[in-house]
Every structure is written in structure tokens, then in C-alpha cells.
Amino acid sequence: MFDLTFLGTSASAPSVRRGLSAQVVSYRDQRFLIDCGEGTQRQILQSGIGFRRLNRILITHGHLDHILGLAGLLSTFMRWETIDRLEIFAGRHALERIRDLIHGVVLRGARPPMQLELVPIEPGLLLEEDGLRIIAFPVQHRSPGCFGFAFETPSHRPFLPERAEALGLPPGPLRGKLVGGQPIVLPDGRTIQPEAVLGPERRGARLVHVGDCGSTAGLEAQCAGAEALVIEATYLKVEADLAREFAHLTAQDAAELARRAGIGHLYLTHVSRRYRTREVLAEAQAIFPAVTVARDFDQFSIGRASEADPPSVIP
Ligand SMILES: [Zn+2]
Ligand SMILES: [Zn+2]
């Protein structure tokens, strides 16, 4: 189960209601900030999620509306937030710009206040920790080395309580051992194997995040069957020519990808000030009904259907 928090949902420049791109994906005690547009630290404060454990930042690409907040965030960390280690993951092209921003503007020869790692992203497995896997994949946009991210929770075999009852297994730690894959011996001498009480393997939940994107061609495989897809929708189809010119998507493009890939729920972000939210929603909904146009500070829980109710806004 993931928690997804939108901190900024505006394209290119902030609006009165929308900050620049930033989202947080949480899984158990791991948290990832995806993009860090200008003003993100204030959005973090206002959202109430706090700075704790916010020490891994994934950058989709190096355009200024996605990275300028790194300078302010680092500046704040230098003064009063203590984290031991900060890792910033980005494609090489974006990383050069981030290096200039951090070392040329913020630090200027000073020592960073924590262990600071700028990590180049290559397509493939980016991180694997506590069963969570993050896979990076290339995305077409206006600069080289743009990436999307697929977050996957581990597959598991569900515990079948009716089987446990039938075998006379008492509730408690013995059941926990079986779930952990260990056989147990009951007080009456019977040995029970995990297979006796576990169902067939179920894949984990999948959350896919695509930042700015000029074409959805080839993204179906990465998005296929995901519980949730977060993706930009900068334009409406009436201005599809502008979308192509600036390598962005229309709401229709995003919804068509969602439909082709058979995802669970579509979250649109990177919304332009030139349209009303309900126009963006209507264009996407005509093609893919399970869609939300994200607003700043929206939070969603995302998991397999059996893990939770369908995604819903947490007030
Ligand atoms: Zn952008
Ligand atoms: Zn961009």
C-alpha cells in the first residue's frame, strides 16, 4: 500500500491555487520526493507531512519548474533540519544542472550539511529496499535523460484463515510463522507446512509516475495493470498542436494511455493555468472514467483492490 501526496500540481509557473511540481510517495517508513519545484518546502510545511525521512529525491527531468526548489530545501536543511544523508537521483543531463544549482549557487565551496549524493539514473532497477522496488524507465520530453518511475511492493501469498480454522490452528504466533514461510509443529505433534494455509502468489501493488512527457508511445508496458498512474496533462486536445510543439500531453493523450494500459486509477497533474480543472477532467473522463485531476495537498492511498477500498481522497 502506497500513500501519494501531491504538493504541487501546476505546469511551468505557479498559479494562485497550484504550486510547482512535487509529489511524495510513501511506503511503510520509506518516503520519496518526486521533483522539487520552486516553493516545495513551503508546500511540505503546509501539507503537514514534515521533513522527516524526506531524504531521497527522484527528479523526472531538469526543467526549472521541477528542480528550483532543491536550492531552498537544501538551504533550509543547512539551517535547522538535520538529516544525515540526502540522495538526489536524476538523469545525467538534469544532474549537471542540479550540480550547478547546489554547488554553484547554494554551497559555493561550503561543505554540505549532510552526506549529499547526486546519483545518475540509468534505465532499470533504481532501488530495492524492504521489498519495495523502484524501476526507472525513459520518457520522451524536450531534454535528454527524462525518466518515469514504477514503484512495486513485493508479491505475497495471502493467508487463508478458513484453512487455518479447518486445521485447528490457534490464532497467534504460529500463524505468523507460517505466513513467514516456516513450517510449524502443533502441540499434538502434527507438522503444518506454509503451503497448507497460504493461497497462490499475488503480485504487489504498482504505482507508476510519469513527469513531463511528449509522447505516450511505448509507455504501455511500464504502466500495464498498475493500480495507479500519475502523469502530466498540460494541454487540452483543442491545443494539441501546442502540446506536440512543447513535448507535452493533452488530457486525452493521458487518458488513452490509461485505457490502453488497463490501469486502475489515473491521476492527472502538471495542469496549465489556461484551463479550468473541470475541462481537464471532462476530456479525460470521456475516455477513461477512473480519473482525478490532482489538487495541491490531495492525498491518496493506493493498493491492490483486496488491500483497501478504492483510492479515495483523504480529507
Ligand atoms: Zn514541467
Ligand atoms: Zn519539462
Coordinates of C-alpha atoms and ligand atoms in Angstrom, one line a residue, residues 12 60-66 141-143 146 211-213 232 246-248 270, ligand 2:
S12 CA 5.6 25.7 -15.8
T60 CA 12.0 13.3 -13.6
H61 CA 14.0 15.8 -15.7
G62 CA 16.0 19.0 -15.4
H63 CA 13.5 21.8 -16.4
L64 CA 13.4 24.6 -13.9
D65 CA 9.8 24.1 -12.8
H66 CA 10.9 20.7 -11.4
H141 CA 10.4 15.1 -23.4
R142 CA 12.3 18.2 -24.5
S143 CA 15.6 17.3 -22.9
C146 CA 14.0 12.1 -18.8
G211 CA 6.5 13.6 -15.3
D212 CA 6.6 15.8 -18.3
C213 CA 6.1 13.7 -21.4
E232 CA 1.1 15.1 -16.8
F246 CA 6.4 21.7 -26.5
A247 CA 6.5 18.0 -26.0
H248 CA 3.6 17.7 -23.5
H270 CA 1.1 19.5 -14.2
Ligands
ZN2 ZN 9.6 19.8 -18.7

